[in-house]
Coordinates of C-alpha atoms in Angstrom, one line a residue:
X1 CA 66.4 -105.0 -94.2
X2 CA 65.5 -105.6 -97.8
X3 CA 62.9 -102.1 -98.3
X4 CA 62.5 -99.7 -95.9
X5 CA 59.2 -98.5 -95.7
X6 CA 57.7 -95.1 -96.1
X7 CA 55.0 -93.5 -95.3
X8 CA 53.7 -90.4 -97.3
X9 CA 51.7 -88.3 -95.4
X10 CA 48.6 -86.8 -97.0
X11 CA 46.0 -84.6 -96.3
X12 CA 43.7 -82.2 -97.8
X13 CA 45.7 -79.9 -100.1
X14 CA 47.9 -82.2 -100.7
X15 CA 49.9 -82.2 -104.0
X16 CA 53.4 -83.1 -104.2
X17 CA 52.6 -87.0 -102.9
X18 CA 52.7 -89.2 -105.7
X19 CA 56.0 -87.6 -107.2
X20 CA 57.3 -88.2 -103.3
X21 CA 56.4 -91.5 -103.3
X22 CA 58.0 -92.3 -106.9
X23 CA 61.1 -91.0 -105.7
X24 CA 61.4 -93.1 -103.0
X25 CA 60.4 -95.9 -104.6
X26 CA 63.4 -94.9 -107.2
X27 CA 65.8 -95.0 -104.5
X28 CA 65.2 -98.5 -103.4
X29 CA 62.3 -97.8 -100.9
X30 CA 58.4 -99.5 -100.6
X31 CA 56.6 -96.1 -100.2
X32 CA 53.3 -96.2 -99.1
X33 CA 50.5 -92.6 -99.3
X34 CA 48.5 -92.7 -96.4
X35 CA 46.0 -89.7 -95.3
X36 CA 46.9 -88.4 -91.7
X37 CA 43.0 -89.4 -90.6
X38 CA 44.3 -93.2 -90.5
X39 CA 47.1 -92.5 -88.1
X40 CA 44.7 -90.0 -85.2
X41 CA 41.6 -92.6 -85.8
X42 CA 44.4 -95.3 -85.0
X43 CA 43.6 -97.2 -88.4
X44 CA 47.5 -96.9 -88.7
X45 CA 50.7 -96.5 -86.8
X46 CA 53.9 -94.9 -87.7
X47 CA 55.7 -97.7 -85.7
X48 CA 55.1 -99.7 -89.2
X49 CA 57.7 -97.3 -90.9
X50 CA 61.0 -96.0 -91.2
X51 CA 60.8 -93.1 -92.9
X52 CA 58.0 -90.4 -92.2
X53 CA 57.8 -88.3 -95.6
X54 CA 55.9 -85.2 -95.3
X55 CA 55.7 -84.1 -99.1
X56 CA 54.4 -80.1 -101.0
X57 CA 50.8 -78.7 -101.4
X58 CA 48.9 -77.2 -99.9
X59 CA 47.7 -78.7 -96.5
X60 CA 44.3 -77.2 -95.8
X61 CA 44.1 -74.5 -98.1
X62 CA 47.1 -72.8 -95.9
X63 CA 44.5 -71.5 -93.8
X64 CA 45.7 -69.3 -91.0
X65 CA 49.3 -69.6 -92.0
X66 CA 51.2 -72.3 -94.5
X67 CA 51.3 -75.6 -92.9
X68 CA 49.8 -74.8 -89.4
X69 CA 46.7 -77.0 -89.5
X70 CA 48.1 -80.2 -90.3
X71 CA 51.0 -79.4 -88.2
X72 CA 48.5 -79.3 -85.2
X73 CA 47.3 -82.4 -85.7
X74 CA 50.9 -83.6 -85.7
X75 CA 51.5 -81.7 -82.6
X76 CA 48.3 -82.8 -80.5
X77 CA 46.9 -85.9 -82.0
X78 CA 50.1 -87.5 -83.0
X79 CA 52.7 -86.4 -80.4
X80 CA 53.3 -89.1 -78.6
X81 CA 53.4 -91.5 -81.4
X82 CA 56.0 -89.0 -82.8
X83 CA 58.1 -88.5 -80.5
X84 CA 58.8 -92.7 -80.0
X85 CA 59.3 -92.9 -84.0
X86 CA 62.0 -89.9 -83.2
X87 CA 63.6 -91.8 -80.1
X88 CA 63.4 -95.0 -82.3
X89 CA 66.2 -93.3 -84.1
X90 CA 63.8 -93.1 -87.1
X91 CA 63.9 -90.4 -90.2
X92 CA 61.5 -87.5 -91.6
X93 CA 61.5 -85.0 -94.3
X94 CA 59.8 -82.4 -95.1
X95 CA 59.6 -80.9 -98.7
X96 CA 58.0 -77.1 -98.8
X97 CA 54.4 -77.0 -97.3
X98 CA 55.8 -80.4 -95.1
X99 CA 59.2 -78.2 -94.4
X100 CA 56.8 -75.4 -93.4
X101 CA 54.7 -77.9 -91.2
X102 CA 58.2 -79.5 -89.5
X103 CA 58.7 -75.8 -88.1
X104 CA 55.3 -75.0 -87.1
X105 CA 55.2 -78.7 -85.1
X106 CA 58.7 -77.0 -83.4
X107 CA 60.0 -80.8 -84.9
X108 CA 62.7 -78.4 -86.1
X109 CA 65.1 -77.0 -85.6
X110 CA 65.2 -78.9 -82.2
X111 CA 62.6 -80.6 -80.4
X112 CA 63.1 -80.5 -76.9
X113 CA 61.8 -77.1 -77.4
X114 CA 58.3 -76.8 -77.3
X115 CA 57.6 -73.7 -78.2
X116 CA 57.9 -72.7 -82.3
X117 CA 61.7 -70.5 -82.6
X118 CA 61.8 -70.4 -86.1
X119 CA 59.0 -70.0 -89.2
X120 CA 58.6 -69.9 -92.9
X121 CA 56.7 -66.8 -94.1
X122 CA 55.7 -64.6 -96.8
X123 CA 58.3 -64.1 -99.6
X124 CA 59.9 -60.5 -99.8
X125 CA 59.2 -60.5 -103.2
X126 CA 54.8 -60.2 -102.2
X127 CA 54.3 -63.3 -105.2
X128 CA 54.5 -67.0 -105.9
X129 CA 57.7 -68.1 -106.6
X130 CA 58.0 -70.9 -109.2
X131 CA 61.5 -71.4 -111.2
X132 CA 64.3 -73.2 -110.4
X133 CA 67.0 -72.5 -108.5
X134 CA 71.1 -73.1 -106.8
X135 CA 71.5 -74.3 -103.5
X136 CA 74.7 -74.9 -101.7
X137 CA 76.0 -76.2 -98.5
X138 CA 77.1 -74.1 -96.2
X139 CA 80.7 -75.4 -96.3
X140 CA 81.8 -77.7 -98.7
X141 CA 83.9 -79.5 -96.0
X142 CA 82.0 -82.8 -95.6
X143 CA 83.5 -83.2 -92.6
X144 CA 81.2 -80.5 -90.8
X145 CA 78.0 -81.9 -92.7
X146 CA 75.5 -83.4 -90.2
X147 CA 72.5 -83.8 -91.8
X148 CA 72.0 -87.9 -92.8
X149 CA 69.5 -86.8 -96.0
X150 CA 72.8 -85.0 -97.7
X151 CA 75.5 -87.3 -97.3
X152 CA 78.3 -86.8 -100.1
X153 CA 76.7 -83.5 -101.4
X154 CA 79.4 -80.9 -101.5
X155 CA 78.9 -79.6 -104.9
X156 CA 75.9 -76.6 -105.8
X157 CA 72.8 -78.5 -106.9
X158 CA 69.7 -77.4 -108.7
X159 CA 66.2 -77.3 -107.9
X160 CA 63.0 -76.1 -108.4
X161 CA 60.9 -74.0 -105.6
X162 CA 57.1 -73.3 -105.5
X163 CA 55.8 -71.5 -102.6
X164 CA 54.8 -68.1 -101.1
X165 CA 55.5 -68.6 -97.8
X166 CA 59.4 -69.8 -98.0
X167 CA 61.1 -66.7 -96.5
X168 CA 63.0 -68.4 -93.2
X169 CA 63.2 -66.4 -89.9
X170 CA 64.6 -67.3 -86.8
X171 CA 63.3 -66.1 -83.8
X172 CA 65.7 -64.1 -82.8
X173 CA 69.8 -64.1 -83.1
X174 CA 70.2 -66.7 -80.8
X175 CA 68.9 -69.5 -82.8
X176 CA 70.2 -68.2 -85.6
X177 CA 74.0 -68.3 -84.2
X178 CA 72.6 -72.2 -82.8
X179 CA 71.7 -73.3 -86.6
X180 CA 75.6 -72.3 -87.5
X181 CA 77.2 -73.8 -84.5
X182 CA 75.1 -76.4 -84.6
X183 CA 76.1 -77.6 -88.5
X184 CA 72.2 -77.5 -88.6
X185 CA 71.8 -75.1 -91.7
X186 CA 72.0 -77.7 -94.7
X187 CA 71.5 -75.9 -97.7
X188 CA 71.5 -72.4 -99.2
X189 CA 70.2 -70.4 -101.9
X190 CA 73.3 -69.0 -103.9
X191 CA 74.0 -68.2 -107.9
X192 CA 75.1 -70.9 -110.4
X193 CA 78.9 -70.1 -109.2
X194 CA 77.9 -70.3 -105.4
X195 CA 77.7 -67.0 -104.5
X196 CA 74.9 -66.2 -101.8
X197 CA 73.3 -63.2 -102.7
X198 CA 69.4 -61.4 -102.7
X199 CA 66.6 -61.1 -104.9
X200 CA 66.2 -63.4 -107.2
X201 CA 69.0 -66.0 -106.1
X202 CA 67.2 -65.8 -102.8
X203 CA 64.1 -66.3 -104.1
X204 CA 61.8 -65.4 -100.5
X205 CA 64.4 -63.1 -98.7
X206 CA 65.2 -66.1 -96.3
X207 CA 67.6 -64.8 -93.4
X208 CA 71.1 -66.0 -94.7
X209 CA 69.7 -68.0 -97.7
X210 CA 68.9 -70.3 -95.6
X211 CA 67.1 -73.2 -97.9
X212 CA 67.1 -76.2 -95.7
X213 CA 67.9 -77.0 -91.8
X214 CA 67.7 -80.1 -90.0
X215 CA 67.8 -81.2 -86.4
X216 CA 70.6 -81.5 -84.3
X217 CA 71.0 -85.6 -84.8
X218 CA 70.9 -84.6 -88.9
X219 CA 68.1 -87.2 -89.2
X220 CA 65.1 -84.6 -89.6
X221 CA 65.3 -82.8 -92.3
X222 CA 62.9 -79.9 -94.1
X223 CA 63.9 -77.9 -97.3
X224 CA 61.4 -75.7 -99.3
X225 CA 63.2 -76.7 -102.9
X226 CA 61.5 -79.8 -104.4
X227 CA 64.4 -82.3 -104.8
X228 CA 61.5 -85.0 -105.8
X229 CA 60.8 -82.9 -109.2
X230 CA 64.5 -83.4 -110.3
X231 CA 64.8 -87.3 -109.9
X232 CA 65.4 -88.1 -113.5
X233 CA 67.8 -86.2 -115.5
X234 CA 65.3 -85.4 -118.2
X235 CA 63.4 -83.4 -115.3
X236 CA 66.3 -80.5 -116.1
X237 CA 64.8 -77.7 -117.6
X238 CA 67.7 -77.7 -120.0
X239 CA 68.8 -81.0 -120.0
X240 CA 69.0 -81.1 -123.7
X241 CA 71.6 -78.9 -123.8
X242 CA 73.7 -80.0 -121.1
X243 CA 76.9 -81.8 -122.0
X244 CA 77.4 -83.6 -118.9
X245 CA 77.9 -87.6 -118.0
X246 CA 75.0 -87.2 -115.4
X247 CA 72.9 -90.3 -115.6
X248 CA 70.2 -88.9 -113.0
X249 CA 68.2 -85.5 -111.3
X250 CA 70.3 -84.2 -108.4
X251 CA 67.5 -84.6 -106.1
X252 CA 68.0 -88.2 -106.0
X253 CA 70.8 -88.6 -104.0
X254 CA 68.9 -86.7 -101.2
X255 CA 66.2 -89.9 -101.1
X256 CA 69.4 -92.5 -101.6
X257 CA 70.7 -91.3 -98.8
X258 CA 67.8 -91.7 -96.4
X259 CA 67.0 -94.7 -97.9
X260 CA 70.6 -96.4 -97.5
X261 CA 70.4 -94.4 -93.8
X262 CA 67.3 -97.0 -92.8
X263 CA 68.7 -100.0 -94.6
X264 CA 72.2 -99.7 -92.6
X265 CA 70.8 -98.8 -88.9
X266 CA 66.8 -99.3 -88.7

């Protein structure tokens, strides 16, 4: 395969899709934006793609709850045509309101269940939260790490988050304890030494600092941090006064990945 190809999904509220698509594109992909009215009026079919990208904003003004309306249409207009570009062995992410829509869809954590078991709500803190933060993974041990999207990351990383409605809650215990058995929690919130902790390392109050999850095949992946604003290392808030070798954003290896994923098995 010499590109895979990947489709942005947009729709009204919509914000985050251009800096999606450039990331992509920086990590060896032809990324395409296309408005989630061509897919249910059958203008366009996911079957053309490789990757589904599902990028920030937000979709319909967040009305009723973050992410819920588009992830409707997902859920009834597209289901079927989902659920063969997922048993295709295909990929999707989700970055904040499209993290927030993956859940609400019951895409994650796992979709053989139909009804929702986990949700992204209101932040403990009652505000927007926009500043950067640490995330971790849960162990450094590559060897447990399931999730394709992180491949290689075993090191604390740093990105920005902007949402009000990133606080992750599980059901109930259950799920929870299936997330850690399951190697399905990919990143945390933690300090700059990897320490989780609250308020403000955990910048929503998510149960444990949970960041990011994916599904139980690691090929569906959501995370409210915006890895597609650190891309470049310029796009470091401090990055004139770092003294490192780094030659690039760490969000970038997080598109690599899924891109060198598709090239290798799709």
């Amino acid at each position: 395969m010499h590109k895979p190809k990947v489709v942005v999904l947009r729709g009204a509220g919509t914000n985050c899709d251009y800096e999606t698509k450039c990331a992509f594109e920086y990590a060896g992909a032809e990324a395409e934006l296309v408005h989630i009215n061509e897919f249910t009026k059958l203008r366009k079919s996911l079957a053309n793609y490789h990757i589904l990208a599902i990028p920030g904003g937000f979709t319909y003004g967040d009305d009723i709850a973050a992410g819920k309306i588009l992830a409707n249409e997902l859920k009834y207009k597209l289901n079927a045509e989902l659920q063969k570009f997922i048993t295709d062995g295909k990929l999707i992410i989700g970055i904040c309101n499209g993290f927030q829509i993956l859940v609400k869809s019951s895409l994650l954590p796992d979709l053989q269940i139909q009804e929702q078991s986990t949700t992204l709500t209101s932040n403990d803190s009652g505000k927007f939260e926009d500043r950067w933060v640490y995330l971790r993974p849960p162990s450094f041990d590559l060897r447990k790490a399931k999730c394709v999207w992180t491949k290689g990351i075993a090191h604390i990383i740093y990105l920005p988050v902007a949402h009000g409605e990133g606080k992750f809650v599980a059901a109930n215990k259950k799920v929870l304890r299936q997330l850690k058995n399951n190697s399905q929690i990919v990143f945390q919130y933690c300090s700059q030494k990897g320490k989780l902790d609250g308020y403000p390392v955990n910048p929503n109050g998510s149960q444990d600092n949970i960041a990011g999850i994916c599904d139980k095949t690691g090929r569906i992946f959501g995370l409210m941090p915006h890895p597609e604003r650190h891309i470049l290392r310029e796009h470091h808030p401090h990055w004139t006064r770092i003294k490192d070798n780094k030659k690039e954003g760490d969000g970038l290896s997080i598109f690599r990945n899924g891109v060198q994923y598709a090239k290798k098995n799709l």
